[in-house]
């Protein structure tokens, strides 16, 4: 049963107020209606329809293949399940890097067709013009710095970013540029905790960390990792709260056994 149906919606302003009063922001990814309903009932502040759907829902190796239409489909399902959480949607690879006009039309499609409440884009100063244009149209934007998985072929690896001074300096410059452009928050992915602390203190807007230590204003995880659905994926930053892979595997094995042995359905499970 849903418990949040009468609750006021979290807004970008609520997130700013949470940072101001030092209340941490809890964010998880979601890609479908059922999961969104559970996470919304649990009280998550933000549900991110991440392009990690490309990995965990579609089985691709990277986030690059997922399309705008596919992101909109996932976002529509999540929006239908979320009555309290703010729903953000990733602009997928290839739908905003070309120019700011393309970025705006992709963001408008997401907002119009899914009913989500904002978008997230990967990148720093190089996408500031697009960020400004989207925000000018009234669409809230969250930035994403550090490990930006859409650039995996440029990085060549998923290891920690901005360990060297030059990259750390660029990240701090990018974070300030995104804030000045009007972003309401920024994700910091897989960077040293000390750097995330500096950025979180320098910015007045909230930072949301993933593999970026405890000093960010909020935390995000990919829900499938956090509930143990992604077999064998255990990076150091991940806290796995339940092992659903084992749970579902066991349930499926019991079901097979019951069907094969003619135990299911029994007398009470028929008409
Ligand atoms: O796509 C995603 O899941 C993300 C989070 C890791 C922040 O961008």
PDB file of C-alpha atoms and ligand atoms in Angstrom:
ATOM      1  CA  UNK A   1       0.000   0.000   0.000  1.00  0.00           C
ATOM      2  CA  UNK A   2       1.275   3.469  -0.834  1.00  0.00           C
ATOM      3  CA  UNK A   3       1.836   5.784   2.139  1.00  0.00           C
ATOM      4  CA  UNK A   4       2.989   8.927   0.348  1.00  0.00           C
ATOM      5  CA  UNK A   5       0.080   9.808  -1.909  1.00  0.00           C
ATOM      6  CA  UNK A   6      -0.913  12.964   0.025  1.00  0.00           C
ATOM      7  CA  UNK A   7       2.648  14.139   0.640  1.00  0.00           C
ATOM      8  CA  UNK A   8       4.009  17.340  -0.890  1.00  0.00           C
ATOM      9  CA  UNK A   9       6.349  16.901  -3.839  1.00  0.00           C
ATOM     10  CA  UNK A  10      10.071  17.475  -3.321  1.00  0.00           C
ATOM     11  CA  UNK A  11      11.263  20.360  -5.505  1.00  0.00           C
ATOM     12  CA  UNK A  12      14.652  21.745  -6.460  1.00  0.00           C
ATOM     13  CA  UNK A  13      13.975  24.391  -3.846  1.00  0.00           C
ATOM     14  CA  UNK A  14      13.420  21.705  -1.185  1.00  0.00           C
ATOM     15  CA  UNK A  15      16.846  20.277  -2.075  1.00  0.00           C
ATOM     16  CA  UNK A  16      18.467  23.692  -1.651  1.00  0.00           C
ATOM     17  CA  UNK A  17      16.732  24.090   1.711  1.00  0.00           C
ATOM     18  CA  UNK A  18      18.012  20.650   2.725  1.00  0.00           C
ATOM     19  CA  UNK A  19      21.576  21.698   1.965  1.00  0.00           C
ATOM     20  CA  UNK A  20      21.058  24.979   3.863  1.00  0.00           C
ATOM     21  CA  UNK A  21      19.923  23.132   6.979  1.00  0.00           C
ATOM     22  CA  UNK A  22      22.569  20.400   6.488  1.00  0.00           C
ATOM     23  CA  UNK A  23      20.029  17.625   5.916  1.00  0.00           C
ATOM     24  CA  UNK A  24      21.441  14.983   3.568  1.00  0.00           C
ATOM     25  CA  UNK A  25      19.671  14.272   0.279  1.00  0.00           C
ATOM     26  CA  UNK A  26      18.877  10.613  -0.529  1.00  0.00           C
ATOM     27  CA  UNK A  27      18.773   9.765  -4.227  1.00  0.00           C
ATOM     28  CA  UNK A  28      18.609   6.432  -6.066  1.00  0.00           C
ATOM     29  CA  UNK A  29      18.130   5.522  -9.684  1.00  0.00           C
ATOM     30  CA  UNK A  30      14.834   4.031 -10.884  1.00  0.00           C
ATOM     31  CA  UNK A  31      13.793   2.795 -14.301  1.00  0.00           C
ATOM     32  CA  UNK A  32      10.313   1.310 -13.939  1.00  0.00           C
ATOM     33  CA  UNK A  33       6.936   1.831 -12.268  1.00  0.00           C
ATOM     34  CA  UNK A  34       7.109  -0.928  -9.636  1.00  0.00           C
ATOM     35  CA  UNK A  35      10.518   0.078  -8.328  1.00  0.00           C
ATOM     36  CA  UNK A  36       9.610   3.781  -8.399  1.00  0.00           C
ATOM     37  CA  UNK A  37       6.534   3.049  -6.263  1.00  0.00           C
ATOM     38  CA  UNK A  38       8.611   1.212  -3.638  1.00  0.00           C
ATOM     39  CA  UNK A  39      11.359   3.851  -3.563  1.00  0.00           C
ATOM     40  CA  UNK A  40       8.838   6.692  -3.376  1.00  0.00           C
ATOM     41  CA  UNK A  41       7.010   4.954  -0.518  1.00  0.00           C
ATOM     42  CA  UNK A  42      10.368   4.483   1.232  1.00  0.00           C
ATOM     43  CA  UNK A  43      10.839   8.260   1.169  1.00  0.00           C
ATOM     44  CA  UNK A  44      13.626   8.822  -1.351  1.00  0.00           C
ATOM     45  CA  UNK A  45      14.043  12.543  -2.082  1.00  0.00           C
ATOM     46  CA  UNK A  46      15.117  12.140  -5.704  1.00  0.00           C
ATOM     47  CA  UNK A  47      14.643   9.357  -8.246  1.00  0.00           C
ATOM     48  CA  UNK A  48      17.086   9.527 -11.130  1.00  0.00           C
ATOM     49  CA  UNK A  49      16.108   7.861 -14.375  1.00  0.00           C
ATOM     50  CA  UNK A  50      19.782   7.309 -15.106  1.00  0.00           C
ATOM     51  CA  UNK A  51      21.195   6.337 -18.441  1.00  0.00           C
ATOM     52  CA  UNK A  52      22.660   3.446 -16.410  1.00  0.00           C
ATOM     53  CA  UNK A  53      19.391   1.879 -17.643  1.00  0.00           C
ATOM     54  CA  UNK A  54      21.527   1.095 -20.679  1.00  0.00           C
ATOM     55  CA  UNK A  55      23.645  -1.209 -18.460  1.00  0.00           C
ATOM     56  CA  UNK A  56      21.282  -2.615 -15.855  1.00  0.00           C
ATOM     57  CA  UNK A  57      18.029  -2.751 -17.813  1.00  0.00           C
ATOM     58  CA  UNK A  58      19.214  -3.352 -21.381  1.00  0.00           C
ATOM     59  CA  UNK A  59      22.475  -5.233 -20.717  1.00  0.00           C
ATOM     60  CA  UNK A  60      24.767  -2.950 -22.721  1.00  0.00           C
ATOM     61  CA  UNK A  61      28.397  -2.627 -21.683  1.00  0.00           C
ATOM     62  CA  UNK A  62      28.235   1.191 -21.628  1.00  0.00           C
ATOM     63  CA  UNK A  63      25.646   3.953 -21.312  1.00  0.00           C
ATOM     64  CA  UNK A  64      26.228   5.107 -24.888  1.00  0.00           C
ATOM     65  CA  UNK A  65      23.632   3.040 -26.809  1.00  0.00           C
ATOM     66  CA  UNK A  66      20.483   4.111 -24.947  1.00  0.00           C
ATOM     67  CA  UNK A  67      18.241   6.418 -26.982  1.00  0.00           C
ATOM     68  CA  UNK A  68      16.115   9.430 -26.098  1.00  0.00           C
ATOM     69  CA  UNK A  69      12.942   7.441 -26.846  1.00  0.00           C
ATOM     70  CA  UNK A  70      14.065   4.661 -24.495  1.00  0.00           C
ATOM     71  CA  UNK A  71      14.902   7.157 -21.733  1.00  0.00           C
ATOM     72  CA  UNK A  72      11.474   8.746 -22.161  1.00  0.00           C
ATOM     73  CA  UNK A  73       9.810   5.320 -21.858  1.00  0.00           C
ATOM     74  CA  UNK A  74      11.654   4.616 -18.576  1.00  0.00           C
ATOM     75  CA  UNK A  75      10.935   8.145 -17.308  1.00  0.00           C
ATOM     76  CA  UNK A  76       7.194   7.861 -18.015  1.00  0.00           C
ATOM     77  CA  UNK A  77       7.060   4.652 -15.951  1.00  0.00           C
ATOM     78  CA  UNK A  78       8.979   6.188 -13.035  1.00  0.00           C
ATOM     79  CA  UNK A  79       6.865   9.358 -13.042  1.00  0.00           C
ATOM     80  CA  UNK A  80       3.704   7.240 -12.781  1.00  0.00           C
ATOM     81  CA  UNK A  81       5.132   5.562  -9.649  1.00  0.00           C
ATOM     82  CA  UNK A  82       6.485   8.629  -7.832  1.00  0.00           C
ATOM     83  CA  UNK A  83       4.168  10.958  -5.944  1.00  0.00           C
ATOM     84  CA  UNK A  84       6.667  12.598  -3.576  1.00  0.00           C
ATOM     85  CA  UNK A  85      10.145  12.240  -5.054  1.00  0.00           C
ATOM     86  CA  UNK A  86      11.596  14.688  -7.548  1.00  0.00           C
ATOM     87  CA  UNK A  87      12.146  12.772 -10.793  1.00  0.00           C
ATOM     88  CA  UNK A  88      15.238  13.617 -12.847  1.00  0.00           C
ATOM     89  CA  UNK A  89      16.154  12.151 -16.211  1.00  0.00           C
ATOM     90  CA  UNK A  90      19.567  11.794 -17.848  1.00  0.00           C
ATOM     91  CA  UNK A  91      19.934  13.288 -21.306  1.00  0.00           C
ATOM     92  CA  UNK A  92      21.460  10.313 -23.138  1.00  0.00           C
ATOM     93  CA  UNK A  93      24.697  10.365 -25.127  1.00  0.00           C
ATOM     94  CA  UNK A  94      24.389  12.103 -28.483  1.00  0.00           C
ATOM     95  CA  UNK A  95      21.300  14.149 -27.659  1.00  0.00           C
ATOM     96  CA  UNK A  96      22.936  17.303 -26.287  1.00  0.00           C
ATOM     97  CA  UNK A  97      26.631  17.442 -27.150  1.00  0.00           C
ATOM     98  CA  UNK A  98      26.070  18.780 -30.701  1.00  0.00           C
ATOM     99  CA  UNK A  99      24.811  22.247 -29.851  1.00  0.00           C
ATOM    100  CA  UNK A 100      22.586  24.056 -27.371  1.00  0.00           C
ATOM    101  CA  UNK A 101      19.550  23.977 -29.676  1.00  0.00           C
ATOM    102  CA  UNK A 102      19.730  20.189 -29.885  1.00  0.00           C
ATOM    103  CA  UNK A 103      20.212  20.023 -26.103  1.00  0.00           C
ATOM    104  CA  UNK A 104      17.120  22.158 -25.524  1.00  0.00           C
ATOM    105  CA  UNK A 105      14.923  20.136 -27.859  1.00  0.00           C
ATOM    106  CA  UNK A 106      16.034  16.870 -26.182  1.00  0.00           C
ATOM    107  CA  UNK A 107      15.292  18.321 -22.732  1.00  0.00           C
ATOM    108  CA  UNK A 108      11.894  19.591 -23.898  1.00  0.00           C
ATOM    109  CA  UNK A 109      10.981  16.149 -25.261  1.00  0.00           C
ATOM    110  CA  UNK A 110      11.835  14.569 -21.902  1.00  0.00           C
ATOM    111  CA  UNK A 111       9.794  17.102 -19.924  1.00  0.00           C
ATOM    112  CA  UNK A 112       6.782  17.107 -22.279  1.00  0.00           C
ATOM    113  CA  UNK A 113       6.571  13.374 -22.949  1.00  0.00           C
ATOM    114  CA  UNK A 114       7.487  11.956 -19.522  1.00  0.00           C
ATOM    115  CA  UNK A 115       6.253  14.510 -17.001  1.00  0.00           C
ATOM    116  CA  UNK A 116       9.635  14.448 -15.198  1.00  0.00           C
ATOM    117  CA  UNK A 117      10.793  17.426 -13.164  1.00  0.00           C
ATOM    118  CA  UNK A 118      14.285  18.073 -14.487  1.00  0.00           C
ATOM    119  CA  UNK A 119      17.221  16.723 -16.462  1.00  0.00           C
ATOM    120  CA  UNK A 120      20.847  15.800 -15.811  1.00  0.00           C
ATOM    121  CA  UNK A 121      23.735  16.341 -18.221  1.00  0.00           C
ATOM    122  CA  UNK A 122      27.346  15.165 -18.039  1.00  0.00           C
ATOM    123  CA  UNK A 123      30.147  17.698 -18.494  1.00  0.00           C
ATOM    124  CA  UNK A 124      31.528  21.056 -17.394  1.00  0.00           C
ATOM    125  CA  UNK A 125      32.380  24.337 -19.152  1.00  0.00           C
ATOM    126  CA  UNK A 126      31.979  22.715 -22.579  1.00  0.00           C
ATOM    127  CA  UNK A 127      28.232  22.247 -22.025  1.00  0.00           C
ATOM    128  CA  UNK A 128      27.523  25.487 -20.132  1.00  0.00           C
ATOM    129  CA  UNK A 129      25.845  27.135 -23.129  1.00  0.00           C
ATOM    130  CA  UNK A 130      23.436  24.185 -23.412  1.00  0.00           C
ATOM    131  CA  UNK A 131      22.774  24.217 -19.690  1.00  0.00           C
ATOM    132  CA  UNK A 132      21.923  27.933 -19.815  1.00  0.00           C
ATOM    133  CA  UNK A 133      19.615  27.467 -22.778  1.00  0.00           C
ATOM    134  CA  UNK A 134      17.734  24.618 -21.112  1.00  0.00           C
ATOM    135  CA  UNK A 135      17.381  26.550 -17.856  1.00  0.00           C
ATOM    136  CA  UNK A 136      16.195  29.639 -19.737  1.00  0.00           C
ATOM    137  CA  UNK A 137      13.340  27.486 -21.038  1.00  0.00           C
ATOM    138  CA  UNK A 138      12.351  26.792 -17.419  1.00  0.00           C
ATOM    139  CA  UNK A 139      13.789  23.293 -17.119  1.00  0.00           C
ATOM    140  CA  UNK A 140      15.823  22.518 -13.967  1.00  0.00           C
ATOM    141  CA  UNK A 141      19.272  21.061 -14.703  1.00  0.00           C
ATOM    142  CA  UNK A 142      21.578  18.959 -12.556  1.00  0.00           C
ATOM    143  CA  UNK A 143      25.247  18.741 -13.602  1.00  0.00           C
ATOM    144  CA  UNK A 144      27.476  15.649 -13.448  1.00  0.00           C
ATOM    145  CA  UNK A 145      31.271  15.825 -13.024  1.00  0.00           C
ATOM    146  CA  UNK A 146      34.140  13.467 -12.232  1.00  0.00           C
ATOM    147  CA  UNK A 147      33.660  10.055 -13.785  1.00  0.00           C
ATOM    148  CA  UNK A 148      31.206  10.767 -16.580  1.00  0.00           C
ATOM    149  CA  UNK A 149      30.363   7.357 -18.065  1.00  0.00           C
ATOM    150  CA  UNK A 150      29.287   8.787 -21.443  1.00  0.00           C
ATOM    151  CA  UNK A 151      33.000   9.659 -21.954  1.00  0.00           C
ATOM    152  CA  UNK A 152      34.274   6.181 -21.087  1.00  0.00           C
ATOM    153  CA  UNK A 153      36.071   5.782 -24.409  1.00  0.00           C
ATOM    154  CA  UNK A 154      37.961   9.039 -23.762  1.00  0.00           C
ATOM    155  CA  UNK A 155      38.920   7.962 -20.204  1.00  0.00           C
ATOM    156  CA  UNK A 156      39.545   4.308 -21.144  1.00  0.00           C
ATOM    157  CA  UNK A 157      38.742   3.149 -17.597  1.00  0.00           C
ATOM    158  CA  UNK A 158      36.149   3.499 -14.825  1.00  0.00           C
ATOM    159  CA  UNK A 159      38.765   4.305 -12.146  1.00  0.00           C
ATOM    160  CA  UNK A 160      38.734   7.311  -9.799  1.00  0.00           C
ATOM    161  CA  UNK A 161      38.951  10.729 -11.551  1.00  0.00           C
ATOM    162  CA  UNK A 162      40.631  14.005 -10.590  1.00  0.00           C
ATOM    163  CA  UNK A 163      43.398  12.540  -8.445  1.00  0.00           C
ATOM    164  CA  UNK A 164      45.931  14.835 -10.137  1.00  0.00           C
ATOM    165  CA  UNK A 165      45.976  18.561  -9.357  1.00  0.00           C
ATOM    166  CA  UNK A 166      45.256  19.701 -12.941  1.00  0.00           C
ATOM    167  CA  UNK A 167      42.111  17.591 -13.259  1.00  0.00           C
ATOM    168  CA  UNK A 168      40.988  18.520  -9.738  1.00  0.00           C
ATOM    169  CA  UNK A 169      41.403  22.220 -10.633  1.00  0.00           C
ATOM    170  CA  UNK A 170      39.347  21.758 -13.818  1.00  0.00           C
ATOM    171  CA  UNK A 171      36.622  19.952 -11.873  1.00  0.00           C
ATOM    172  CA  UNK A 172      36.374  22.801  -9.351  1.00  0.00           C
ATOM    173  CA  UNK A 173      36.236  25.341 -12.196  1.00  0.00           C
ATOM    174  CA  UNK A 174      33.559  23.274 -13.971  1.00  0.00           C
ATOM    175  CA  UNK A 175      31.500  22.975 -10.784  1.00  0.00           C
ATOM    176  CA  UNK A 176      31.497  26.751 -10.318  1.00  0.00           C
ATOM    177  CA  UNK A 177      30.632  27.282 -13.994  1.00  0.00           C
ATOM    178  CA  UNK A 178      27.644  24.914 -13.712  1.00  0.00           C
ATOM    179  CA  UNK A 179      26.462  26.720 -10.584  1.00  0.00           C
ATOM    180  CA  UNK A 180      26.791  30.098 -12.319  1.00  0.00           C
ATOM    181  CA  UNK A 181      24.912  28.742 -15.335  1.00  0.00           C
ATOM    182  CA  UNK A 182      21.999  27.998 -13.002  1.00  0.00           C
ATOM    183  CA  UNK A 183      22.258  24.276 -12.203  1.00  0.00           C
ATOM    184  CA  UNK A 184      20.330  23.406  -9.047  1.00  0.00           C
ATOM    185  CA  UNK A 185      22.781  20.664  -8.098  1.00  0.00           C
ATOM    186  CA  UNK A 186      25.695  18.597  -9.332  1.00  0.00           C
ATOM    187  CA  UNK A 187      26.551  14.902  -9.160  1.00  0.00           C
ATOM    188  CA  UNK A 188      30.184  14.160  -8.257  1.00  0.00           C
ATOM    189  CA  UNK A 189      31.097  10.649  -9.379  1.00  0.00           C
ATOM    190  CA  UNK A 190      34.159   8.687  -8.242  1.00  0.00           C
ATOM    191  CA  UNK A 191      36.470  11.472  -7.128  1.00  0.00           C
ATOM    192  CA  UNK A 192      38.611  11.688  -3.958  1.00  0.00           C
ATOM    193  CA  UNK A 193      36.574  12.441  -0.825  1.00  0.00           C
ATOM    194  CA  UNK A 194      38.787  15.434   0.020  1.00  0.00           C
ATOM    195  CA  UNK A 195      38.094  17.050  -3.360  1.00  0.00           C
ATOM    196  CA  UNK A 196      34.342  16.386  -3.045  1.00  0.00           C
ATOM    197  CA  UNK A 197      34.460  18.054   0.379  1.00  0.00           C
ATOM    198  CA  UNK A 198      36.125  21.165  -1.082  1.00  0.00           C
ATOM    199  CA  UNK A 199      33.629  21.377  -3.936  1.00  0.00           C
ATOM    200  CA  UNK A 200      30.672  20.843  -1.589  1.00  0.00           C
ATOM    201  CA  UNK A 201      31.916  23.659   0.636  1.00  0.00           C
ATOM    202  CA  UNK A 202      32.670  25.992  -2.293  1.00  0.00           C
ATOM    203  CA  UNK A 203      29.265  25.583  -3.949  1.00  0.00           C
ATOM    204  CA  UNK A 204      26.048  26.899  -2.476  1.00  0.00           C
ATOM    205  CA  UNK A 205      24.012  24.403  -4.546  1.00  0.00           C
ATOM    206  CA  UNK A 206      23.826  20.757  -3.354  1.00  0.00           C
ATOM    207  CA  UNK A 207      26.384  18.160  -4.439  1.00  0.00           C
ATOM    208  CA  UNK A 208      25.285  14.529  -4.738  1.00  0.00           C
ATOM    209  CA  UNK A 209      28.085  11.986  -4.461  1.00  0.00           C
ATOM    210  CA  UNK A 210      28.592   8.493  -5.823  1.00  0.00           C
ATOM    211  CA  UNK A 211      31.961   7.119  -4.792  1.00  0.00           C
ATOM    212  CA  UNK A 212      32.857  10.645  -3.647  1.00  0.00           C
ATOM    213  CA  UNK A 213      32.935  10.229   0.139  1.00  0.00           C
ATOM    214  CA  UNK A 214      30.729  11.409   2.986  1.00  0.00           C
ATOM    215  CA  UNK A 215      31.013  15.197   2.653  1.00  0.00           C
ATOM    216  CA  UNK A 216      28.655  15.642  -0.295  1.00  0.00           C
ATOM    217  CA  UNK A 217      25.230  17.112   0.435  1.00  0.00           C
ATOM    218  CA  UNK A 218      23.573  13.890  -0.700  1.00  0.00           C
ATOM    219  CA  UNK A 219      24.310  10.417  -2.019  1.00  0.00           C
ATOM    220  CA  UNK A 220      23.148   8.463  -5.059  1.00  0.00           C
ATOM    221  CA  UNK A 221      23.547   4.793  -5.990  1.00  0.00           C
ATOM    222  CA  UNK A 222      22.340   2.711  -8.894  1.00  0.00           C
ATOM    223  CA  UNK A 223      19.397   0.907  -7.298  1.00  0.00           C
ATOM    224  CA  UNK A 224      20.151  -2.442  -8.942  1.00  0.00           C
ATOM    225  CA  UNK A 225      23.640  -2.382  -7.365  1.00  0.00           C
ATOM    226  CA  UNK A 226      22.338  -1.274  -3.969  1.00  0.00           C
ATOM    227  CA  UNK A 227      19.798  -4.133  -3.809  1.00  0.00           C
ATOM    228  CA  UNK A 228      22.262  -6.720  -5.081  1.00  0.00           C
ATOM    229  CA  UNK A 229      20.718  -7.425  -8.478  1.00  0.00           C
ATOM    230  CA  UNK A 230      23.913  -6.798 -10.446  1.00  0.00           C
ATOM    231  CA  UNK A 231      25.826 -10.024 -10.133  1.00  0.00           C
ATOM    232  CA  UNK A 232      29.492  -9.669  -9.235  1.00  0.00           C
ATOM    233  CA  UNK A 233      29.556  -5.833  -9.204  1.00  0.00           C
ATOM    234  CA  UNK A 234      31.069  -4.749  -5.863  1.00  0.00           C
ATOM    235  CA  UNK A 235      33.128  -1.569  -6.156  1.00  0.00           C
ATOM    236  CA  UNK A 236      34.506  -0.171  -2.884  1.00  0.00           C
ATOM    237  CA  UNK A 237      32.010   2.707  -2.761  1.00  0.00           C
ATOM    238  CA  UNK A 238      28.963   0.443  -3.028  1.00  0.00           C
ATOM    239  CA  UNK A 239      26.982  -0.554   0.066  1.00  0.00           C
ATOM    240  CA  UNK A 240      24.713  -3.481  -0.840  1.00  0.00           C
ATOM    241  CA  UNK A 241      21.672  -3.505   1.455  1.00  0.00           C
ATOM    242  CA  UNK A 242      20.108  -6.768   0.320  1.00  0.00           C
ATOM    243  CA  UNK A 243      21.118  -9.559  -2.048  1.00  0.00           C
ATOM    244  CA  UNK A 244      18.157  -9.835  -4.388  1.00  0.00           C
ATOM    245  CA  UNK A 245      20.173 -11.829  -6.908  1.00  0.00           C
ATOM    246  CA  UNK A 246      20.404 -14.683  -4.392  1.00  0.00           C
ATOM    247  CA  UNK A 247      16.796 -14.121  -3.250  1.00  0.00           C
ATOM    248  CA  UNK A 248      15.322 -14.228  -6.756  1.00  0.00           C
ATOM    249  CA  UNK A 249      17.580 -17.107  -7.810  1.00  0.00           C
ATOM    250  CA  UNK A 250      16.357 -19.152  -4.834  1.00  0.00           C
ATOM    251  CA  UNK A 251      12.710 -18.263  -5.501  1.00  0.00           C
ATOM    252  CA  UNK A 252      13.021 -19.205  -9.180  1.00  0.00           C
ATOM    253  CA  UNK A 253      14.695 -22.520  -8.272  1.00  0.00           C
ATOM    254  CA  UNK A 254      11.918 -23.317  -5.765  1.00  0.00           C
ATOM    255  CA  UNK A 255       9.287 -22.471  -8.389  1.00  0.00           C
ATOM    256  CA  UNK A 256      10.920 -24.776 -10.945  1.00  0.00           C
ATOM    257  CA  UNK A 257      11.052 -27.575  -8.360  1.00  0.00           C
ATOM    258  CA  UNK A 258       7.379 -27.075  -7.406  1.00  0.00           C
ATOM    259  CA  UNK A 259       6.225 -27.036 -11.051  1.00  0.00           C
ATOM    260  CA  UNK A 260       8.255 -30.105 -11.997  1.00  0.00           C
ATOM    261  CA  UNK A 261       7.088 -32.056  -8.949  1.00  0.00           C
ATOM    262  CA  UNK A 262       3.452 -31.084  -9.553  1.00  0.00           C
ATOM    263  CA  UNK A 263       3.350 -29.347  -6.144  1.00  0.00           C
ATOM    264  CA  UNK A 264       2.285 -26.042  -7.737  1.00  0.00           C
ATOM    265  CA  UNK A 265      -0.540 -25.161  -8.074  1.00  0.00           C
ATOM    266  CA  UNK A 266      -2.129 -26.961  -5.119  1.00  0.00           C
ATOM    267  CA  UNK A 267      -5.842 -27.224  -4.254  1.00  0.00           C
ATOM    268  CA  UNK A 268      -6.018 -23.705  -2.775  1.00  0.00           C
ATOM    269  CA  UNK A 269      -4.280 -22.197  -5.805  1.00  0.00           C
ATOM    270  CA  UNK A 270      -6.940 -23.164  -8.348  1.00  0.00           C
ATOM    271  CA  UNK A 271     -10.566 -22.335  -9.191  1.00  0.00           C
TER     272      UNK A 271
HETATM  273  O1  LIG B   1      23.045   6.968 -14.871  1.00  0.00           O
HETATM  274  C1  LIG B   1      23.238   6.928 -13.648  1.00  0.00           C
HETATM  275  O2  LIG B   1      22.857   5.972 -12.955  1.00  0.00           O
HETATM  276  C2  LIG B   1      23.938   8.033 -13.029  1.00  0.00           C
HETATM  277  C3  LIG B   1      24.282   7.902 -11.588  1.00  0.00           C
HETATM  278  C4  LIG B   1      25.401   6.961 -11.400  1.00  0.00           C
HETATM  279  C5  LIG B   1      24.584   9.223 -10.965  1.00  0.00           C
HETATM  280  O3  LIG B   1      24.227   8.997 -13.671  1.00  0.00           O
END
